[in-house]
Amino acid sequence: MTTRRDFLSRSAMTVAGLGTMASAQVPVQTAESVKQLQPPKKPVIVTRHTGDNSIEEAYKMLLDGTDTLEACHHICVARENDANDHSVGYGGLPNEDGVVELDACCMHGPTRAAGSVGAIQNIRHACLVSRLVMERTGHVMLVGEGAEHFAVAHGLKREDMLTDEARRMWLLWKESRSSQNFWGPPMSSPDGKAPNPAPTLKPQSAIPRHPGPEWADEIRTRSQQLMGMAIDLGIPEDKRSLAIEQVLWPTTGTIHVSALNTKGEISGATTTSGQAWKIPGRLGDSPIIGAGCYTDQDVGSAGATGSGEENIKVAGGHTIIDCMRQGMSPREAGLEALRRIVRNYNGDMNKIRYLDMIYYIVRKDGAYAGCSLWSTTAGGTPKVFTVHDGEQHVENCAFLLDGTTTN
Ligand code: ASP
């Protein structure tokens, strides 16, 4: 049996052995064109539109010389604090048991360090926990209860992440499945109705997000039924449509931020509440280093929002950085990762139309791109990303497929 002491002394010998050598030259294969890239004249932040001031503030932090990861986390923290952002932090939509579980990860280019947290409950700032894992442990990833204890040990306070609004949306989702279970008012209650006969309502079938006319009756029937339930659950009038949408087309959403300063230092961070109504314990791509976020000081940084399971299977963040290392532009690299997602379905559009993905990419010289699997949102507007490179602007994503996801 190897004891910890044996292991440590062997490690010490190994390190001592190495110590007699000059620093080992083991060059990584990086295209000459990439090696020669120079840092940008102005800092660059790439992220999704936040609708708050945090991007401006983070940019100012970069101008003032604040660390790039701190600037990324400034934007993440603002999203985690916003109860109206149902895709992240406080106010995020819960898992199928009504419990909010958060995922986050980060990479710090200058120190080549990484940290991650998965399925953490009762802690608002998952992004800061991922940073604590990076800075205050010898690990890279903590999940669940252990992660929560660790966060509390470092002074983060426990609080319920489920807002009243998110709880009612979850109840609507839960009770809308009540013809198959016991949730919701019983048939014997004064307004109780007999269960809907299965053939007229198809509760398990996914209605496309951008449905064709063939779905009109189904949507009308389900929306009317959900509206009645939303009123019954006390969901305020101005929130009812949103709640119904979350039941029919559960939210996805996340925030990824990549930031680069004029010294060429790069960091990336991602934080999310993950897929609404997920199975407890599910981890998406956001806490996976190499999928939801990947940063390499020699090349650039990339992160993702969208169908997490698909992104894990193509290691999206890492794939993009590696493609850029071989000389691809941010745009080419992002599209290549998206092609790998499509390839995993052998190009079957009946399945691919249920997927969604946006990559946010910045290279070490400040070149950047937002790359989307689909060209437009459900509402038919172009998929966009936000850049700050001295001025904040929203740009259309490059896209692989013309059309919209139906998920
Ligand atoms: N990627 C996130 C996840 O799978 C969700 C999203 O960005 O839409 O958890």
Short mmCIF file of C-alpha atoms and ligand atoms in Angstrom, two decimals:
data_model
loop_
_atom_site.label_atom_id
_atom_site.label_comp_id
_atom_site.label_asym_id
_atom_site.label_seq_id
_atom_site.Cartn_x
_atom_site.Cartn_y
_atom_site.Cartn_z
CA MET A 1 0.00 0.00 0.00
CA THR A 2 1.29 3.45 -0.79
CA THR A 3 0.99 5.79 2.16
CA ARG A 4 0.61 9.51 1.79
CA ARG A 5 4.08 9.87 3.30
CA ASP A 6 5.61 7.47 0.68
CA PHE A 7 3.87 9.33 -2.06
CA LEU A 8 5.05 12.72 -0.82
CA SER A 9 8.64 11.62 -0.41
CA ARG A 10 8.64 10.01 -3.87
CA SER A 11 7.18 13.20 -5.32
CA ALA A 12 9.86 15.20 -3.55
CA MET A 13 12.56 12.97 -5.06
CA THR A 14 11.07 13.38 -8.50
CA VAL A 15 10.92 17.11 -8.13
CA ALA A 16 14.49 17.14 -6.80
CA GLY A 17 15.51 15.11 -9.85
CA LEU A 18 13.90 17.57 -12.15
CA GLY A 19 15.52 20.37 -10.23
CA THR A 20 18.94 19.31 -11.48
CA MET A 21 17.82 19.99 -15.06
CA ALA A 22 17.46 23.36 -16.64
CA SER A 23 13.81 24.15 -17.25
CA ALA A 24 12.46 21.47 -19.55
CA GLN A 25 11.83 22.59 -23.11
CA VAL A 26 8.73 20.75 -24.29
CA PRO A 27 7.26 23.09 -26.87
CA VAL A 28 3.56 22.82 -27.61
CA GLN A 29 2.73 22.65 -31.31
CA THR A 30 1.42 26.12 -32.02
CA ALA A 31 1.20 27.61 -35.51
CA GLU A 32 3.91 30.19 -36.19
CA SER A 33 1.23 32.65 -37.24
CA VAL A 34 -0.35 32.33 -33.76
CA LYS A 35 2.94 32.63 -31.90
CA GLN A 36 3.57 35.92 -33.63
CA LEU A 37 0.27 37.52 -32.67
CA GLN A 38 0.65 40.62 -30.52
CA PRO A 39 -1.63 41.78 -27.67
CA PRO A 40 -4.36 44.20 -28.67
CA LYS A 41 -4.08 47.98 -28.26
CA LYS A 42 -7.32 47.99 -26.26
CA PRO A 43 -8.85 45.38 -23.91
CA VAL A 44 -11.60 43.15 -25.31
CA ILE A 45 -14.57 41.54 -23.55
CA VAL A 46 -16.83 39.03 -25.32
CA THR A 47 -20.07 37.90 -23.68
CA ARG A 48 -23.84 37.85 -24.12
CA HIS A 49 -25.95 40.96 -23.78
CA THR A 50 -26.65 41.59 -20.08
CA GLY A 51 -28.83 44.70 -20.12
CA ASP A 52 -27.00 46.11 -17.10
CA ASN A 53 -23.95 48.26 -16.48
CA SER A 54 -21.62 45.44 -15.56
CA ILE A 55 -19.91 45.17 -18.96
CA GLU A 56 -19.02 48.88 -18.90
CA GLU A 57 -17.78 48.54 -15.32
CA ALA A 58 -15.75 45.45 -16.16
CA TYR A 59 -14.18 47.22 -19.12
CA LYS A 60 -13.18 50.10 -16.89
CA MET A 61 -11.66 47.59 -14.49
CA LEU A 62 -9.50 46.25 -17.33
CA LEU A 63 -8.42 49.78 -18.27
CA ASP A 64 -7.47 50.37 -14.63
CA GLY A 65 -5.31 47.26 -14.60
CA THR A 66 -7.61 44.93 -12.67
CA ASP A 67 -7.02 41.24 -13.28
CA THR A 68 -8.88 39.79 -16.29
CA LEU A 69 -10.64 37.07 -14.28
CA GLU A 70 -11.89 39.61 -11.78
CA ALA A 71 -13.37 41.60 -14.65
CA CYS A 72 -15.09 38.44 -15.99
CA HIS A 73 -16.51 37.71 -12.56
CA HIS A 74 -17.78 41.24 -12.14
CA ILE A 75 -20.20 40.56 -15.01
CA CYS A 76 -21.07 37.06 -13.75
CA VAL A 77 -21.81 38.35 -10.23
CA ALA A 78 -24.20 40.98 -11.59
CA ARG A 79 -26.15 38.31 -13.49
CA GLU A 80 -26.18 36.02 -10.45
CA ASN A 81 -27.70 38.86 -8.43
CA ASP A 82 -30.50 39.56 -10.90
CA ALA A 83 -33.66 37.74 -9.79
CA ASN A 84 -35.20 38.41 -13.21
CA ASP A 85 -32.47 36.47 -15.00
CA HIS A 86 -33.88 32.96 -14.75
CA SER A 87 -30.81 31.31 -16.23
CA VAL A 88 -28.27 32.03 -13.54
CA GLY A 89 -27.74 32.50 -9.77
CA TYR A 90 -30.52 33.88 -7.57
CA GLY A 91 -33.81 33.50 -9.45
CA GLY A 92 -32.46 30.70 -11.66
CA LEU A 93 -35.04 28.04 -12.53
CA PRO A 94 -34.79 24.93 -10.36
CA ASN A 95 -34.38 21.24 -11.06
CA GLU A 96 -37.35 18.88 -11.25
CA ASP A 97 -37.53 18.76 -7.44
CA GLY A 98 -37.82 22.55 -7.20
CA VAL A 99 -34.25 23.02 -5.97
CA VAL A 100 -31.88 25.48 -7.65
CA GLU A 101 -28.54 23.88 -8.50
CA LEU A 102 -25.83 26.11 -9.94
CA ASP A 103 -22.80 25.32 -12.12
CA ALA A 104 -19.77 27.49 -12.88
CA CYS A 105 -16.14 27.34 -13.93
CA CYS A 106 -13.27 29.68 -14.65
CA MET A 107 -9.78 29.73 -16.11
CA HIS A 108 -7.07 32.26 -15.38
CA GLY A 109 -4.71 32.57 -18.33
CA PRO A 110 -1.66 34.16 -16.67
CA THR A 111 -1.39 31.44 -14.00
CA ARG A 112 -2.92 28.70 -16.19
CA ALA A 113 -5.17 27.81 -13.25
CA ALA A 114 -8.74 26.53 -13.33
CA GLY A 115 -11.63 25.99 -10.93
CA SER A 116 -15.12 24.61 -11.17
CA VAL A 117 -18.23 23.95 -9.12
CA GLY A 118 -21.20 21.79 -10.03
CA ALA A 119 -24.75 21.33 -8.75
CA ILE A 120 -24.14 23.62 -5.78
CA GLN A 121 -27.22 24.58 -3.74
CA ASN A 122 -27.97 27.54 -1.45
CA ILE A 123 -25.03 29.69 -2.56
CA ARG A 124 -25.68 32.66 -4.81
CA HIS A 125 -22.30 33.22 -6.45
CA ALA A 126 -21.29 29.93 -8.02
CA CYS A 127 -18.72 31.84 -10.07
CA LEU A 128 -16.90 32.94 -6.91
CA VAL A 129 -16.95 29.40 -5.54
CA SER A 130 -15.28 28.17 -8.74
CA ARG A 131 -12.62 30.79 -8.18
CA LEU A 132 -12.15 29.74 -4.55
CA VAL A 133 -11.74 26.13 -5.70
CA MET A 134 -9.05 27.37 -8.07
CA GLU A 135 -7.25 29.54 -5.53
CA ARG A 136 -7.78 27.76 -2.22
CA THR A 137 -7.66 24.03 -3.01
CA GLY A 138 -5.45 21.52 -4.76
CA HIS A 139 -8.50 20.40 -6.73
CA VAL A 140 -10.15 21.73 -9.85
CA MET A 141 -13.78 20.71 -9.31
CA LEU A 142 -16.14 20.41 -6.34
CA VAL A 143 -19.79 19.41 -6.56
CA GLY A 144 -22.97 19.23 -4.49
CA GLU A 145 -22.89 19.21 -0.71
CA GLY A 146 -19.10 19.25 -0.52
CA ALA A 147 -19.01 22.37 -2.64
CA GLU A 148 -21.63 24.03 -0.44
CA HIS A 149 -19.69 23.26 2.76
CA PHE A 150 -16.53 24.54 1.12
CA ALA A 151 -18.23 27.80 0.11
CA VAL A 152 -19.59 28.33 3.63
CA ALA A 153 -16.14 27.58 5.07
CA HIS A 154 -14.87 30.47 2.96
CA GLY A 155 -17.48 32.87 4.29
CA LEU A 156 -20.16 32.73 1.60
CA LYS A 157 -23.57 32.71 3.17
CA ARG A 158 -26.25 30.10 2.67
CA GLU A 159 -29.51 31.45 1.24
CA ASP A 160 -32.41 29.97 -0.66
CA MET A 161 -31.86 30.57 -4.37
CA LEU A 162 -35.48 29.84 -5.28
CA THR A 163 -37.42 33.06 -5.75
CA ASP A 164 -41.18 33.10 -5.42
CA GLU A 165 -41.49 33.72 -9.15
CA ALA A 166 -39.25 30.78 -10.06
CA ARG A 167 -41.07 28.57 -7.54
CA ARG A 168 -44.45 29.30 -9.11
CA MET A 169 -43.08 28.64 -12.60
CA TRP A 170 -41.76 25.32 -11.36
CA LEU A 171 -45.15 24.49 -9.78
CA LEU A 172 -46.84 25.28 -13.06
CA TRP A 173 -44.47 22.89 -14.83
CA LYS A 174 -44.95 20.26 -12.11
CA GLU A 175 -48.74 20.49 -11.96
CA SER A 176 -49.10 20.61 -15.73
CA ARG A 177 -47.97 17.00 -15.67
CA SER A 178 -50.67 16.08 -13.18
CA SER A 179 -52.66 13.79 -15.43
CA GLN A 180 -49.78 11.39 -14.84
CA ASN A 181 -49.26 12.09 -11.12
CA PHE A 182 -50.90 13.53 -8.00
CA TRP A 183 -49.72 17.16 -8.14
CA GLY A 184 -52.36 19.87 -8.52
CA PRO A 185 -55.97 20.23 -7.37
CA PRO A 186 -57.71 16.86 -7.14
CA MET A 187 -60.73 15.89 -9.19
CA SER A 188 -62.79 16.04 -5.97
CA SER A 189 -62.08 19.76 -5.38
CA PRO A 190 -64.94 22.20 -6.20
CA ASP A 191 -63.37 23.15 -9.55
CA GLY A 192 -61.82 19.74 -10.07
CA LYS A 193 -61.97 18.32 -13.56
CA ALA A 194 -61.60 14.81 -14.81
CA PRO A 195 -58.08 14.18 -16.12
CA ASN A 196 -57.63 15.28 -19.69
CA PRO A 197 -57.95 12.32 -21.93
CA ALA A 198 -54.49 11.53 -23.25
CA PRO A 199 -55.30 11.61 -26.97
CA THR A 200 -56.29 15.30 -27.01
CA LEU A 201 -53.33 16.48 -24.94
CA LYS A 202 -49.86 15.14 -25.55
CA PRO A 203 -48.03 16.36 -22.47
CA GLN A 204 -44.77 14.62 -23.32
CA SER A 205 -44.45 15.85 -26.89
CA ALA A 206 -42.14 18.81 -27.37
CA ILE A 207 -43.79 21.71 -29.15
CA PRO A 208 -41.25 23.32 -31.47
CA ARG A 209 -40.21 26.77 -30.35
CA HIS A 210 -40.98 28.14 -33.78
CA PRO A 211 -43.89 25.87 -34.59
CA GLY A 212 -45.54 25.45 -37.94
CA PRO A 213 -49.32 25.82 -38.41
CA GLU A 214 -49.80 22.11 -37.68
CA TRP A 215 -49.05 22.88 -34.01
CA ALA A 216 -51.61 25.70 -33.64
CA ASP A 217 -54.39 23.64 -32.03
CA GLU A 218 -52.04 21.86 -29.69
CA ILE A 219 -50.48 25.13 -28.53
CA ARG A 220 -53.84 26.84 -28.10
CA THR A 221 -55.20 23.98 -26.03
CA ARG A 222 -52.13 23.68 -23.86
CA SER A 223 -51.73 27.43 -23.39
CA GLN A 224 -55.37 27.82 -22.32
CA GLN A 225 -55.01 25.00 -19.87
CA LEU A 226 -51.75 26.44 -18.51
CA MET A 227 -53.22 29.95 -18.27
CA GLY A 228 -55.99 28.64 -16.02
CA MET A 229 -53.45 26.87 -13.87
CA ALA A 230 -51.20 29.94 -13.73
CA ILE A 231 -54.10 32.06 -12.44
CA ASP A 232 -54.93 29.37 -9.92
CA LEU A 233 -51.31 29.34 -8.71
CA GLY A 234 -51.34 33.09 -8.15
CA ILE A 235 -48.80 33.89 -10.85
CA PRO A 236 -49.12 37.65 -11.44
CA GLU A 237 -50.71 38.66 -14.74
CA ASP A 238 -47.56 40.18 -16.20
CA LYS A 239 -45.59 36.98 -15.55
CA ARG A 240 -48.10 34.44 -16.84
CA SER A 241 -46.95 34.32 -20.47
CA LEU A 242 -43.34 33.94 -19.39
CA ALA A 243 -44.30 31.12 -17.02
CA ILE A 244 -46.26 29.31 -19.74
CA GLU A 245 -43.37 29.69 -22.12
CA GLN A 246 -41.02 28.17 -19.53
CA VAL A 247 -43.27 25.15 -19.28
CA LEU A 248 -43.71 24.64 -23.01
CA TRP A 249 -40.16 25.63 -23.95
CA PRO A 250 -37.96 25.39 -20.85
CA THR A 251 -35.31 28.08 -20.58
CA THR A 252 -31.77 27.59 -21.47
CA GLY A 253 -29.32 30.36 -20.84
CA THR A 254 -26.02 30.96 -19.17
CA ILE A 255 -23.47 33.71 -19.00
CA HIS A 256 -19.99 33.25 -20.35
CA VAL A 257 -17.40 36.05 -20.31
CA SER A 258 -13.95 36.04 -21.90
CA ALA A 259 -11.70 39.03 -21.26
CA LEU A 260 -8.31 40.10 -22.64
CA ASN A 261 -6.17 43.06 -21.58
CA THR A 262 -3.46 45.02 -23.38
CA LYS A 263 -0.72 42.94 -21.75
CA GLY A 264 -2.22 39.96 -23.55
CA GLU A 265 -3.52 38.40 -20.34
CA ILE A 266 -6.70 36.38 -20.86
CA SER A 267 -9.35 34.80 -18.61
CA GLY A 268 -12.72 33.14 -19.04
CA ALA A 269 -15.67 32.41 -16.74
CA THR A 270 -19.06 30.74 -17.12
CA THR A 271 -21.97 30.53 -14.67
CA THR A 272 -25.50 29.12 -14.94
CA SER A 273 -28.47 27.53 -13.22
CA GLY A 274 -28.44 25.06 -16.11
CA GLN A 275 -31.33 23.46 -17.87
CA ALA A 276 -34.69 24.25 -16.23
CA TRP A 277 -36.41 21.20 -14.66
CA LYS A 278 -33.27 19.06 -15.02
CA ILE A 279 -32.80 15.80 -13.12
CA PRO A 280 -31.24 16.59 -9.71
CA GLY A 281 -27.49 16.23 -9.87
CA ARG A 282 -27.29 16.88 -13.60
CA LEU A 283 -24.20 18.79 -14.68
CA GLY A 284 -24.24 20.59 -18.01
CA ASP A 285 -21.27 21.96 -19.89
CA SER A 286 -20.88 25.11 -17.80
CA PRO A 287 -18.81 23.55 -14.99
CA ILE A 288 -16.78 21.43 -17.42
CA ILE A 289 -13.37 22.92 -18.13
CA GLY A 290 -12.86 22.45 -21.87
CA ALA A 291 -16.58 22.51 -22.67
CA GLY A 292 -18.38 25.53 -21.12
CA CYS A 293 -15.11 27.45 -20.87
CA TYR A 294 -11.52 27.07 -21.96
CA THR A 295 -8.71 29.60 -21.81
CA ASP A 296 -5.13 29.23 -22.96
CA GLN A 297 -2.79 32.13 -22.41
CA ASP A 298 -0.92 31.25 -25.64
CA VAL A 299 -4.02 31.28 -27.81
CA GLY A 300 -7.26 32.77 -26.45
CA SER A 301 -10.46 32.02 -24.59
CA ALA A 302 -13.83 30.53 -25.52
CA GLY A 303 -17.08 29.66 -23.78
CA ALA A 304 -20.60 28.57 -24.56
CA THR A 305 -24.30 28.90 -23.92
CA GLY A 306 -26.79 26.38 -25.26
CA SER A 307 -27.36 22.63 -25.28
CA GLY A 308 -24.86 21.60 -22.62
CA GLU A 309 -24.85 17.88 -23.33
CA GLU A 310 -23.92 18.51 -26.97
CA ASN A 311 -21.15 20.86 -26.00
CA ILE A 312 -19.66 18.36 -23.57
CA LYS A 313 -19.54 15.75 -26.35
CA VAL A 314 -17.44 17.99 -28.61
CA ALA A 315 -15.43 19.60 -25.76
CA GLY A 316 -16.45 22.87 -27.42
CA GLY A 317 -14.26 25.35 -25.53
CA HIS A 318 -11.13 23.26 -25.92
CA THR A 319 -11.85 22.36 -29.53
CA ILE A 320 -12.10 26.03 -30.42
CA ILE A 321 -8.86 26.94 -28.69
CA ASP A 322 -7.06 24.04 -30.30
CA CYS A 323 -8.35 24.96 -33.75
CA MET A 324 -7.13 28.51 -33.18
CA ARG A 325 -3.77 27.14 -32.00
CA GLN A 326 -3.42 25.47 -35.41
CA GLY A 327 -4.10 28.80 -37.10
CA MET A 328 -7.86 29.04 -37.59
CA SER A 329 -9.54 32.38 -37.01
CA PRO A 330 -12.00 32.65 -34.07
CA ARG A 331 -14.88 32.42 -36.55
CA GLU A 332 -13.52 29.35 -38.36
CA ALA A 333 -12.76 27.65 -35.05
CA GLY A 334 -16.25 28.29 -33.65
CA LEU A 335 -17.90 26.98 -36.80
CA GLU A 336 -15.69 23.89 -36.70
CA ALA A 337 -16.91 23.06 -33.16
CA LEU A 338 -20.50 23.53 -34.35
CA ARG A 339 -19.85 21.19 -37.31
CA ARG A 340 -18.78 18.52 -34.85
CA ILE A 341 -22.11 18.86 -33.03
CA VAL A 342 -23.96 18.40 -36.32
CA ARG A 343 -21.74 15.46 -37.24
CA ASN A 344 -22.66 13.74 -33.95
CA TYR A 345 -26.21 13.53 -35.30
CA ASN A 346 -25.10 12.46 -38.79
CA GLY A 347 -26.67 15.67 -40.05
CA ASP A 348 -30.20 14.52 -39.05
CA MET A 349 -32.08 17.83 -39.10
CA ASN A 350 -35.11 16.33 -37.34
CA LYS A 351 -32.88 16.08 -34.28
CA ILE A 352 -30.49 18.97 -34.82
CA ARG A 353 -33.39 21.44 -34.90
CA TYR A 354 -33.87 20.77 -31.18
CA LEU A 355 -30.31 21.87 -30.40
CA ASP A 356 -28.94 25.33 -29.75
CA MET A 357 -25.44 26.67 -29.20
CA ILE A 358 -23.57 29.95 -29.17
CA TYR A 359 -19.80 30.18 -28.74
CA TYR A 360 -18.11 33.37 -27.49
CA ILE A 361 -14.50 33.53 -28.60
CA VAL A 362 -11.54 35.89 -28.26
CA ARG A 363 -8.00 35.32 -29.56
CA LYS A 364 -4.89 36.66 -27.83
CA ASP A 365 -4.53 39.48 -30.37
CA GLY A 366 -8.08 40.71 -29.74
CA ALA A 367 -9.73 39.09 -32.79
CA TYR A 368 -13.09 37.76 -31.68
CA ALA A 369 -16.27 36.02 -32.85
CA GLY A 370 -19.68 34.86 -31.71
CA CYS A 371 -20.68 31.65 -33.50
CA SER A 372 -24.17 30.22 -33.37
CA LEU A 373 -25.52 26.89 -34.55
CA TRP A 374 -28.61 28.70 -35.87
CA SER A 375 -28.89 32.11 -37.53
CA THR A 376 -31.97 33.40 -35.69
CA THR A 377 -33.84 33.34 -32.39
CA ALA A 378 -37.34 31.93 -32.03
CA GLY A 379 -38.62 35.44 -32.70
CA GLY A 380 -36.78 35.52 -36.03
CA THR A 381 -34.15 38.07 -35.00
CA PRO A 382 -30.46 37.31 -35.60
CA LYS A 383 -28.54 35.53 -32.85
CA VAL A 384 -26.20 38.08 -31.31
CA PHE A 385 -23.33 38.46 -28.90
CA THR A 386 -21.84 41.49 -27.13
CA VAL A 387 -18.33 42.84 -27.46
CA HIS A 388 -16.62 45.65 -25.64
CA ASP A 389 -13.40 46.81 -27.26
CA GLY A 390 -13.49 50.42 -26.20
CA GLU A 391 -17.14 50.68 -27.02
CA GLN A 392 -19.88 48.22 -26.23
CA HIS A 393 -21.64 46.82 -29.29
CA VAL A 394 -23.95 43.97 -30.13
CA GLU A 395 -23.01 41.96 -33.22
CA ASN A 396 -24.69 39.22 -35.19
CA CYS A 397 -23.20 35.78 -34.69
CA ALA A 398 -21.61 33.89 -37.52
CA PHE A 399 -23.83 30.85 -37.99
CA LEU A 400 -23.65 27.32 -39.31
CA LEU A 401 -27.31 26.73 -40.17
CA ASP A 402 -29.76 29.21 -41.57
CA GLY A 403 -32.96 29.09 -39.52
CA THR A 404 -33.97 28.74 -35.90
CA THR A 405 -33.82 26.04 -33.29
CA THR A 406 -37.15 24.54 -32.50
CA ASN A 407 -36.19 23.65 -28.97
N1 ASP B 1 -25.34 25.33 -21.29
C1 ASP B 1 -26.25 25.38 -20.18
C2 ASP B 1 -26.45 24.00 -19.64
O1 ASP B 1 -26.54 23.07 -20.42
C3 ASP B 1 -27.58 25.93 -20.48
C4 ASP B 1 -27.61 27.04 -21.50
O2 ASP B 1 -26.64 27.73 -21.70
O3 ASP B 1 -28.61 27.24 -22.14
O4 ASP B 1 -26.61 23.85 -18.45
#
